[in-house]
Short mmCIF file of C-alpha atoms in Angstrom, two decimals:
data_model
loop_
_atom_site.label_atom_id
_atom_site.label_comp_id
_atom_site.label_asym_id
_atom_site.label_seq_id
_atom_site.Cartn_x
_atom_site.Cartn_y
_atom_site.Cartn_z
CA MET A 493 95.65 140.10 70.52
CA LYS A 494 98.65 138.66 68.67
CA PHE A 495 100.91 139.92 71.43
CA LEU A 496 98.90 138.05 74.08
CA LEU A 497 99.07 134.81 72.08
CA LEU A 498 102.82 135.07 71.80
CA LEU A 499 103.11 135.47 75.56
CA LEU A 500 100.91 132.44 76.30
CA LEU A 501 102.56 130.12 73.79
CA PRO A 502 105.69 129.45 75.91
CA LEU A 503 103.49 128.50 78.88
CA CYS A 504 101.80 125.78 76.80
CA ILE A 505 105.14 124.44 75.61
CA LEU A 506 106.54 124.23 79.14
CA GLN A 507 103.71 121.96 80.28
CA ALA A 508 104.58 119.19 77.78
CA GLU A 509 107.55 116.88 78.18
CA ILE A 510 108.98 113.59 76.99
CA ARG A 511 110.12 111.11 79.63
CA LYS A 512 112.43 108.18 79.03
CA GLU A 513 112.85 105.05 81.13
CA PHE A 514 115.85 102.75 80.72
CA TYR A 515 116.72 99.15 81.55
CA ASP A 516 119.55 98.65 84.07
CA SER A 517 121.77 97.76 81.10
CA GLY A 518 121.14 101.21 79.54
CA GLU A 519 118.76 100.36 76.70
CA LEU A 520 115.63 102.46 76.22
CA LYS A 521 112.59 100.83 77.87
CA THR A 522 109.81 103.41 77.42
CA LEU A 523 109.35 106.75 75.71
CA SER A 524 106.33 108.63 77.10
CA ASN A 525 104.70 112.00 76.43
CA TYR A 526 103.40 113.96 79.40
CA LYS A 527 101.30 117.10 79.71
CA ASN A 528 100.58 118.72 83.08
CA ASN A 529 102.41 115.81 84.75
CA GLN A 530 100.00 113.22 83.24
CA LYS A 531 100.54 110.82 80.36
CA HIS A 532 99.18 112.49 77.25
CA GLY A 533 99.84 111.29 73.73
CA VAL A 534 101.81 108.30 72.49
CA GLU A 535 103.87 105.99 74.69
CA LYS A 536 106.21 103.40 73.18
CA SER A 537 107.73 100.42 74.97
CA PHE A 538 110.79 98.50 73.79
CA ASP A 539 112.48 95.23 74.69
CA LYS A 540 116.16 95.05 75.65
CA ASN A 541 117.09 94.57 71.97
CA GLY A 542 115.40 97.83 70.99
CA ASN A 543 112.38 96.21 69.31
CA LEU A 544 109.03 97.96 69.70
CA THR A 545 106.76 95.80 71.89
CA PHE A 546 103.89 98.14 72.68
CA LYS A 547 102.49 101.42 71.39
CA SER A 548 99.79 103.06 73.49
CA SER A 549 97.93 106.34 73.65
CA TYR A 550 96.78 108.45 76.58
CA LYS A 551 94.63 111.53 77.00
CA ASN A 552 94.94 113.47 80.25
CA GLY A 553 96.34 110.43 82.07
CA LEU A 554 93.69 107.97 80.84
CA LYS A 555 93.96 105.20 78.26
CA HIS A 556 92.65 106.58 74.98
CA GLY A 557 92.54 105.40 71.39
CA TYR A 558 94.28 102.39 69.89
CA TRP A 559 96.90 100.37 71.71
CA TYR A 560 99.11 98.11 69.58
CA HIS A 561 101.00 94.98 70.70
CA TYR A 562 104.04 93.63 68.82
CA ASN A 563 105.97 90.37 69.12
CA SER A 564 109.72 90.05 69.72
CA LYS A 565 110.36 90.44 65.98
CA GLY A 566 108.43 93.71 65.86
CA TRP A 567 105.44 92.27 64.03
CA TYR A 568 101.97 93.48 64.89
CA ILE A 569 100.03 90.99 67.05
CA GLN A 570 96.83 92.70 68.22
CA SER A 571 95.23 96.00 69.15
CA GLU A 572 92.79 97.33 71.70
CA PHE A 573 90.68 100.47 71.64
CA PHE A 574 89.93 102.71 74.62
CA LYS A 575 87.47 105.61 74.78
#
């Protein structure tokens, strides 16, 4: 049984990835987690100065959990909740 688990573990790891999107000027725009080619987990969005503007959560490609909005100074503004 342990042997089978060790064989399946790499398959699970290969399905998850982190994708990055950049502004034309080279700064990081979004950092997203994907699983099975769908958004899954936390996604963070940044402005051109590198400040966090948005933090969202997905589950199997759908909006899920709390989403947080931040102003240009990085201060929390509001949140939304998705089921």
